[in-house]
CSV table of C-alpha atoms in Angstrom, one decimal:
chain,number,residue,atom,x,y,z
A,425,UNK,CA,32.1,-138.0,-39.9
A,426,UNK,CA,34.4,-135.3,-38.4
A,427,UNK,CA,34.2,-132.0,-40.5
A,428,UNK,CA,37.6,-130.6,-42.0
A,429,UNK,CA,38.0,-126.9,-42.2
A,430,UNK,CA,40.8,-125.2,-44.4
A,431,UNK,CA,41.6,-121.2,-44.8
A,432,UNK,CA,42.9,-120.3,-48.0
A,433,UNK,CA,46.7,-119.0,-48.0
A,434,UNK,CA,47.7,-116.2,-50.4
A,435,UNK,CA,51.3,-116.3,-50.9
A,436,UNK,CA,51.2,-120.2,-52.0
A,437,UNK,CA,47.9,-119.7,-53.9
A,438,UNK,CA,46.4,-123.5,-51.8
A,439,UNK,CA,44.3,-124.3,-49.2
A,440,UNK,CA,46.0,-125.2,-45.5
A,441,UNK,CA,44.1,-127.7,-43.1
A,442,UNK,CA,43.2,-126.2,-39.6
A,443,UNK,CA,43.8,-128.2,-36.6
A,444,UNK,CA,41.3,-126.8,-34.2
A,445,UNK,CA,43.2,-126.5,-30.9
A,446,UNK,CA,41.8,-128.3,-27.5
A,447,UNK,CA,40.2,-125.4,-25.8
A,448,UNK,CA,38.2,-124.8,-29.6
A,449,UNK,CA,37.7,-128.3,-29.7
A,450,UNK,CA,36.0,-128.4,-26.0
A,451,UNK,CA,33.8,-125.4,-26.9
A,452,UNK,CA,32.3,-126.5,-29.6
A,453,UNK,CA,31.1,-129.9,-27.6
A,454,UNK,CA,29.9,-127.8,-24.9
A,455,UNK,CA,27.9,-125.2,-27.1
A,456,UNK,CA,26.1,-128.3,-29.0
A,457,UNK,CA,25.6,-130.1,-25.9
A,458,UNK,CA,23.7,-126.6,-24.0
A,459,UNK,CA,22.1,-126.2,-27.1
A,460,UNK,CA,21.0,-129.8,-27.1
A,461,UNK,CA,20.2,-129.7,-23.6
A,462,UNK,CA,18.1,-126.3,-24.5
A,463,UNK,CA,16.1,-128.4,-27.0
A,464,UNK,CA,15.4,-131.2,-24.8
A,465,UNK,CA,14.1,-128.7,-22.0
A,466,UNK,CA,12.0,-126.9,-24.3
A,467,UNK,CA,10.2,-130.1,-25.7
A,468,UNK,CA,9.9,-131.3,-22.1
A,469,UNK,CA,7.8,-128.3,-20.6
A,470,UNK,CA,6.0,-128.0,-24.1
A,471,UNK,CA,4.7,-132.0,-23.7
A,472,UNK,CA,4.5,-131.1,-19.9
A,473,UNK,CA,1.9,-128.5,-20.4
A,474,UNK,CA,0.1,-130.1,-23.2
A,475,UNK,CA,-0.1,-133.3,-21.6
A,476,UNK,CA,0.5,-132.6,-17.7
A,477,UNK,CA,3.0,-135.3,-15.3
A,478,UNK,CA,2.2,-138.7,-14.4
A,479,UNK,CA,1.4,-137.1,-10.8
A,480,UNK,CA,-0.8,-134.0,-11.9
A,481,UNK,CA,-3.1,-137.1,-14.0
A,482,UNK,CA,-3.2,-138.7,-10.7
A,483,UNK,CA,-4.0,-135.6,-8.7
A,484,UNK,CA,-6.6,-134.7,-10.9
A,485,UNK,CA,-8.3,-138.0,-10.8
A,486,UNK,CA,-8.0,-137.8,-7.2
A,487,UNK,CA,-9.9,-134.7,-6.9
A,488,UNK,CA,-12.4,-136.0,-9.6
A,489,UNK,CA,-12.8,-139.1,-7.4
A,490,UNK,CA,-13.3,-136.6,-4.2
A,491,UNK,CA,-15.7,-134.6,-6.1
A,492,UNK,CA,-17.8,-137.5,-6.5
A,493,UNK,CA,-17.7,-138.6,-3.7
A,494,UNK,CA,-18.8,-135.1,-2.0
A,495,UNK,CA,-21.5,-135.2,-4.3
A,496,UNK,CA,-22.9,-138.4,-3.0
A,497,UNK,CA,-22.3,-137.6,0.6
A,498,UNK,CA,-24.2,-133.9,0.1
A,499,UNK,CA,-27.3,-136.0,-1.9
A,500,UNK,CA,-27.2,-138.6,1.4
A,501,UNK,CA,-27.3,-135.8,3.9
A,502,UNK,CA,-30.3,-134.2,2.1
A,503,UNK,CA,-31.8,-137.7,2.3
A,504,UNK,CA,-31.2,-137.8,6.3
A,505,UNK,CA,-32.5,-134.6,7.0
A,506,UNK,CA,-35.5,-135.3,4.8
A,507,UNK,CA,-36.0,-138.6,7.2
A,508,UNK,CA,-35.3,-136.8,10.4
A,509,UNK,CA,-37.9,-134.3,9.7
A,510,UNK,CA,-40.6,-136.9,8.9
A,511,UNK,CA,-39.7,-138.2,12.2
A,512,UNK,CA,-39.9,-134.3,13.8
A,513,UNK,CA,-43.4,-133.9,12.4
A,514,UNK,CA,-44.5,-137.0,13.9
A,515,UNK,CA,-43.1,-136.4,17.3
A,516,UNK,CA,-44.7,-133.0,16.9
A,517,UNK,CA,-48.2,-134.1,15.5
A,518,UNK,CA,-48.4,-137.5,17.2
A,519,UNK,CA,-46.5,-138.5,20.1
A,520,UNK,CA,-46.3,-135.0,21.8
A,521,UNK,CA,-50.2,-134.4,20.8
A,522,UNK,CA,-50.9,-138.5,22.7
A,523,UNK,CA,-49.4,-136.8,25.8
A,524,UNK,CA,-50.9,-132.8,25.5
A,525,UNK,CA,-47.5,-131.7,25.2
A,526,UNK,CA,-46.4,-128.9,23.6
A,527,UNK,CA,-44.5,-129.0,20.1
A,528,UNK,CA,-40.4,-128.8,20.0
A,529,UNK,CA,-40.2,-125.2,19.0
A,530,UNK,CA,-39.3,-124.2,15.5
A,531,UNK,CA,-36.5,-121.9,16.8
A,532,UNK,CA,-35.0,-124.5,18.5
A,533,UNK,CA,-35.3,-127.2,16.2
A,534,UNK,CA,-33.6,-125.0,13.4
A,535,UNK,CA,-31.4,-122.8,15.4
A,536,UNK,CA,-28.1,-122.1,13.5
A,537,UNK,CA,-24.5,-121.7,15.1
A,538,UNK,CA,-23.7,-118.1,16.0
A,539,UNK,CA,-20.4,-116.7,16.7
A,540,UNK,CA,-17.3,-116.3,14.4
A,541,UNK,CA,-16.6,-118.4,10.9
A,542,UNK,CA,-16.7,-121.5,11.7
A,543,UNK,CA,-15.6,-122.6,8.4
A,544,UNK,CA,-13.2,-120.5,7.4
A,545,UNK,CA,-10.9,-122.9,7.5
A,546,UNK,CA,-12.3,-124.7,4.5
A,547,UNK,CA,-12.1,-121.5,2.4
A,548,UNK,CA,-8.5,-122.6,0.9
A,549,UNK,CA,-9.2,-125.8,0.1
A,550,UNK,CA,-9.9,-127.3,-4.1
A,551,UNK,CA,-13.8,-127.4,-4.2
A,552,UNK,CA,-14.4,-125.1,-0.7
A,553,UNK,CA,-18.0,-124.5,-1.9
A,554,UNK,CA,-18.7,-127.8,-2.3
A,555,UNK,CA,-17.0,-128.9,0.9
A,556,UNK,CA,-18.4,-126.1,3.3
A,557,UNK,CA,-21.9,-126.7,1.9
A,558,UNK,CA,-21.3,-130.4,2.7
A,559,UNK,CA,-20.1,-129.6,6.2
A,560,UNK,CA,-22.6,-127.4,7.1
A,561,UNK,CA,-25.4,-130.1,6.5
A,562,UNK,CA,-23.5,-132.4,8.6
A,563,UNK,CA,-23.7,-130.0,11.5
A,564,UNK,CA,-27.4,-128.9,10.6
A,565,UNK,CA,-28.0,-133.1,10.9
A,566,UNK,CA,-26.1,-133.3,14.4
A,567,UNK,CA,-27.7,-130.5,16.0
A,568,UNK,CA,-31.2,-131.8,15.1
A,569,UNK,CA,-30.5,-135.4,15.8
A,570,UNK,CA,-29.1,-134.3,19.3
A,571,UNK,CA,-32.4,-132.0,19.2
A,572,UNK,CA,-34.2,-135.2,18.8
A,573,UNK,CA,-32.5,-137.5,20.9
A,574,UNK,CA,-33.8,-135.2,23.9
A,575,UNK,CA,-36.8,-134.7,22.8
A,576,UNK,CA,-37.5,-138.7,22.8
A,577,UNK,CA,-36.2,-138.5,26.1
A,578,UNK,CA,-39.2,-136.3,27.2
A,579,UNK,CA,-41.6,-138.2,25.6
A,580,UNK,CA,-40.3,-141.7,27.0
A,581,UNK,CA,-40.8,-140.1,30.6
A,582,UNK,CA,-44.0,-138.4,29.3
A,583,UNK,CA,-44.9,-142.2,28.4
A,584,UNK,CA,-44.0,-143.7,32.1
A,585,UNK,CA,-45.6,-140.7,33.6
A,586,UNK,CA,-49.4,-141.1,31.0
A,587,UNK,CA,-50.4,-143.5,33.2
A,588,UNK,CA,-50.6,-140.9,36.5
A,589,UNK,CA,-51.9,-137.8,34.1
A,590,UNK,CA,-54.6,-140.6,33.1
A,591,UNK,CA,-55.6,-140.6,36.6
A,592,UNK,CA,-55.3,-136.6,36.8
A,593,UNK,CA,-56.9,-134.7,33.7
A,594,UNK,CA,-60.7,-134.4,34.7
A,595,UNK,CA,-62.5,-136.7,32.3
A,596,UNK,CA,-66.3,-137.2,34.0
A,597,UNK,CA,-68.7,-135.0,34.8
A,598,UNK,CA,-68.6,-132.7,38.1
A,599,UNK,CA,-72.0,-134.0,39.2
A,600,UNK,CA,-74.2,-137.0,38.7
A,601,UNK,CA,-75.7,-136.4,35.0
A,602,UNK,CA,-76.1,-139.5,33.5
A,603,UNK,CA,-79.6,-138.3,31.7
A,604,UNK,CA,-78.1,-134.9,30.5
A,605,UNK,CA,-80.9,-133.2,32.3
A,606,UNK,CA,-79.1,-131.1,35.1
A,607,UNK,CA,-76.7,-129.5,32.2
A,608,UNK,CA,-78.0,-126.0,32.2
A,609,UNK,CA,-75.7,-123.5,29.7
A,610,UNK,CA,-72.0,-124.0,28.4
A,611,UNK,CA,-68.9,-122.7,27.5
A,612,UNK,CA,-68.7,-119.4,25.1
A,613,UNK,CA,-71.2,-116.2,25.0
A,614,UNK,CA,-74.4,-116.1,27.0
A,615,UNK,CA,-76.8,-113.5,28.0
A,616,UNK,CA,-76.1,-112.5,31.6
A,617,UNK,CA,-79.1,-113.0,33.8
A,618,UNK,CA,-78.5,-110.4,36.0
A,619,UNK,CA,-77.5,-107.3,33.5
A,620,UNK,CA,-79.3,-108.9,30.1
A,621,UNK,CA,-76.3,-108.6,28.4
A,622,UNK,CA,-74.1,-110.8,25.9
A,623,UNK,CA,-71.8,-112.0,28.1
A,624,UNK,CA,-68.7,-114.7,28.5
A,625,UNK,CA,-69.2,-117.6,30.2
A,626,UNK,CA,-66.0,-119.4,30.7
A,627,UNK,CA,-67.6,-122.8,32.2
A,628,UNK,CA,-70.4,-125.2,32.1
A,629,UNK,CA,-73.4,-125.1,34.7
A,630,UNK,CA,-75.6,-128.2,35.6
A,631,UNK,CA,-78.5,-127.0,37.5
A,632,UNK,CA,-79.4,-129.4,40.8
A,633,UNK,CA,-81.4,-130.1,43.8
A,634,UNK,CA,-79.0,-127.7,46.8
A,635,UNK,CA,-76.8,-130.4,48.2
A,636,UNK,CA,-76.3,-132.2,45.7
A,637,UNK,CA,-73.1,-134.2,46.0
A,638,UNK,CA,-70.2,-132.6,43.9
A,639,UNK,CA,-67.4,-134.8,42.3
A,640,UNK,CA,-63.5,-134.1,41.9
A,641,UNK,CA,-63.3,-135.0,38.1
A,642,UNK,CA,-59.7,-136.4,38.3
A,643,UNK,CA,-57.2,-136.7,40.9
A,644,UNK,CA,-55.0,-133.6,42.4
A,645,UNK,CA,-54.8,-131.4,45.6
A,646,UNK,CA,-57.2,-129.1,47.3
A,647,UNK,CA,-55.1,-125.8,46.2
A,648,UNK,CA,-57.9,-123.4,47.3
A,649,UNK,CA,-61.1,-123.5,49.4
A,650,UNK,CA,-63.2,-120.6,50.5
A,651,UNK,CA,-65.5,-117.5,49.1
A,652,UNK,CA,-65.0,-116.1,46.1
A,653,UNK,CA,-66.8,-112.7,45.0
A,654,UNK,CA,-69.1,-113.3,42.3
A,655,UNK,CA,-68.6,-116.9,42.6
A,656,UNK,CA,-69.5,-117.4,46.2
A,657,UNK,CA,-68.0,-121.0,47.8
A,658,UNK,CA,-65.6,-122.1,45.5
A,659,UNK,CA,-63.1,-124.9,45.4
A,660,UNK,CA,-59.7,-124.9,43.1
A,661,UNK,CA,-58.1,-128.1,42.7
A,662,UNK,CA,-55.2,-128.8,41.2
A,663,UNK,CA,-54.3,-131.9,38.6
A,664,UNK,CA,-50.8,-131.5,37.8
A,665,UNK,CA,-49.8,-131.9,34.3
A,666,UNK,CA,-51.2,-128.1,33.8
A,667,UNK,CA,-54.9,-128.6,34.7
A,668,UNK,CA,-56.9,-127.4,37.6
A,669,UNK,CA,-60.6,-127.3,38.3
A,670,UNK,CA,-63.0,-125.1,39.8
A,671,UNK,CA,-66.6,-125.5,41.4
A,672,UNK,CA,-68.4,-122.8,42.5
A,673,UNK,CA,-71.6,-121.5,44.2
A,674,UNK,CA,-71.3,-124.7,47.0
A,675,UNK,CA,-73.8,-124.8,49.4
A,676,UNK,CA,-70.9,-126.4,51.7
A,677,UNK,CA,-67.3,-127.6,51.8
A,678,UNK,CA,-66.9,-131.6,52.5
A,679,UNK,CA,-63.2,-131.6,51.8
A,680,UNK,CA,-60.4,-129.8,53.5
A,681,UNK,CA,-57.7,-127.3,51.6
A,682,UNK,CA,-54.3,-129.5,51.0
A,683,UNK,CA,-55.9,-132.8,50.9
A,684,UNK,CA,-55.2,-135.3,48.0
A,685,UNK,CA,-57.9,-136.0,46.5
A,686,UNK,CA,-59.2,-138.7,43.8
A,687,UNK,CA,-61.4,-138.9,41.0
A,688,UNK,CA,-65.3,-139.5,41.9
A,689,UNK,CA,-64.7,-138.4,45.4
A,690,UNK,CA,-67.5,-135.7,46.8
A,691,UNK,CA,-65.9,-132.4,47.6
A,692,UNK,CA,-69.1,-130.5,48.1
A,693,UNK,CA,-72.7,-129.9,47.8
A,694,UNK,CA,-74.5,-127.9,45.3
A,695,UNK,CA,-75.8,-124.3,46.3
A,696,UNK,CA,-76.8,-120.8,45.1
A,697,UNK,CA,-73.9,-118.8,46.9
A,698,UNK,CA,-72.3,-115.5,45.6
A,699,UNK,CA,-73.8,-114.5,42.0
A,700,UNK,CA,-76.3,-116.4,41.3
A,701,UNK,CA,-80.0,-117.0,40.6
A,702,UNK,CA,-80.7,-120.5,41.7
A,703,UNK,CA,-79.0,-123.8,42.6
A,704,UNK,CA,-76.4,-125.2,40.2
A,705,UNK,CA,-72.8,-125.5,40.1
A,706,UNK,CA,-70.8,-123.4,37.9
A,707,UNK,CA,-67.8,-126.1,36.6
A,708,UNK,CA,-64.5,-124.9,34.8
A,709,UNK,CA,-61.2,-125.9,33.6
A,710,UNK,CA,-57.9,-124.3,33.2
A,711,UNK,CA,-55.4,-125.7,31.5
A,712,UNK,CA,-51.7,-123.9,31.8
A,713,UNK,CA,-54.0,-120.8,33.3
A,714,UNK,CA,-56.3,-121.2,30.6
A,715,UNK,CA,-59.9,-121.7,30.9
A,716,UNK,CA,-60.9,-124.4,28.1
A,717,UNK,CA,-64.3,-125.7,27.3
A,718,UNK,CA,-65.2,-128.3,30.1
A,719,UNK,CA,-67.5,-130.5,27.6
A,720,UNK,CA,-63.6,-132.2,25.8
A,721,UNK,CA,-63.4,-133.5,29.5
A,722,UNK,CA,-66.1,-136.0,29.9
A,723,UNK,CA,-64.6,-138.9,27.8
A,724,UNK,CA,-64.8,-141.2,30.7
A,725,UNK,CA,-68.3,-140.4,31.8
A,726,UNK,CA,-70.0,-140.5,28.0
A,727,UNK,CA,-71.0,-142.7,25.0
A,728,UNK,CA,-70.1,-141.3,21.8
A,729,UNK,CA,-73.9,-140.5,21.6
A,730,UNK,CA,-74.4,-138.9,25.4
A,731,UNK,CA,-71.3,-136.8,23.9
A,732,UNK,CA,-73.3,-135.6,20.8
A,733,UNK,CA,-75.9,-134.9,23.1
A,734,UNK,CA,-74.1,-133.3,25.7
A,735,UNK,CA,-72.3,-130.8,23.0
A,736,UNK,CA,-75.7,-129.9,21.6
A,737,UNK,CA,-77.3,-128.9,25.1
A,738,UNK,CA,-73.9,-127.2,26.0
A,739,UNK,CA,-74.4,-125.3,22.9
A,740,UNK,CA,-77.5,-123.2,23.4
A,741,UNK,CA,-77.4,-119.7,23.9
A,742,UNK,CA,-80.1,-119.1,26.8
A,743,UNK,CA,-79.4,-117.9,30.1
A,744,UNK,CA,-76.8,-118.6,32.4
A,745,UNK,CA,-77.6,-119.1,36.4
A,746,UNK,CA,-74.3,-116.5,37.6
């Protein structure tokens, strides 16, 4: 219902109707409707804020969802990487050990990506912890599956080449000792018979008759023939695959520097050249310029039983014949 207004007048002592004008009349609709408008506003942003848009629910549930789903994808990366370095370890401690090869480096394997931020990019992003640790165990898991992938490819050509370093590590005896009798001091400390004192012996000696026929213990190349002070006559060869062998004290060459020579074929005869005190051959091996104990290297040439045997002799602590 319309509301009246009246204004009292004095002279007649009554009340007179006002008839608001049209200009009063469109004021008043325009301050209710602002002021409704005001109101409306007001509840809007009030119910926005306690109860957020339709789109702001959604977002939120969308980032939840992401969240998640980061969360999953970190906890399946840490699941990967713990797979890939059961597979490193065996490469390491297996297949590289089957073919004498040398372990992938640590430095390598968990070398990190130098050089400037690479993820500062992700630094403004919802969640940028979350998502750079995430990304920087996908890139760890790339690098050492590429790390991998090549190292596989050096042991599959390892694997076609096993077959040749077969042939080529020495793996029998350098002369004929099938009894054990003509082994005569090993690897390690001995007392030198010349000066009586503890000294290292960095090969095996197998005392024989002079002329005894001397055997290339694997395949390989005639890399050095000729005297040698202290070790008189000597003969290098070399194996490939980082081994090389040496005889010394021959009584005579029966071989020729450069030629190719196989496993079991004679190369000398035993004598008592340079330092020493009777006939025997002084036998080493050198593995990546290395001397190693020559008594690993007779798995072809031994029972299990000879071996025992053999280590036991090769053990003793008596004098040396250079």
């Amino acid at each position: 219902m319309r509301k009246v207004y009246y204004i009292y007048n004095p002279r007649t002592q009554t009340y007179d109707r006002i008839y608001p004008t049209v200009r009063q009349r469109a004021m008043s609709i325009l301050r209710r409707l602002f002021v409704g408008m005001g109101l409306g506003a007001a509840s809007f942003l009030i119910l926005l804020f306690i109860f957020g848009s339709p789109s702001e629910k959604e977002l939120q549930i969308e980032n939840s969802r992401l969240q998640a789903q980061y969360n999953v994808l970190s906890r399946q990366l840490d699941e990967a990487l713990g797979v890939l370095q059961d597979i490193q370890q065996r490469d390491d401690n297996l297949y590289r050990v089957l073919f004498q090869a040398d372990p992938v480096p640590s430095a390598i394997r968990n070398a990190g990506y130098g050089g400037t931020n690479r993820y500062e990019y992700l630094m403004s992003m919802a969640n940028s912890e979350l998502v750079i640790h995430t990304t920087q165990k996908m890139d760890l898991l790339q690098k050492q599956l590429y790390i991998q992938s090549r190292s596989f490819d050096d042991v599959v050509e390892m694997s076609k080449n096993h077959e040749e370093m077969l042939r080529c590590i020495p793996a029998i005896q350098p002369i004929s000792n099938k009894d054990l009798r003509q082994t005569a001091s090993g690897f390690g400390m001995r007392i030198d018979p010349i000066y009586g004192a503890p000294k290292f012996h960095s090969g095996m000696d197998f005392a024989a008759h002079p002329g005894t026929e001397i055997y290339a213990t694997g395949d390989g190349t005639i890399v050095k023939m000729g005297w040698q002070t202290g070790y008189g006559n000597t003969i290098v060869i070399d194996h490939g695959f980082g081994y090389q062998t040496m005889y010394a004290h021959l009584q005579d060459f029966r071989t020729r520097p450069g030629k190719k020579v196989v496993r079991g074929e004679v190369i000398g005869g035993v004598g008592s050249t340079g330092k020493s005190t009777g006939p025997h051959l002084h036998y080493e091996v050198h593995y990546r310029g290395e001397v190693v104990n020559p008594v690993n290297y007779y798995f072809m040439d031994l029972s299990a039983e000879d071996y025992e045997k053999m280590i036991q002799i090769a053990a003793n602590h008596g004098k040396v014949f250079d």
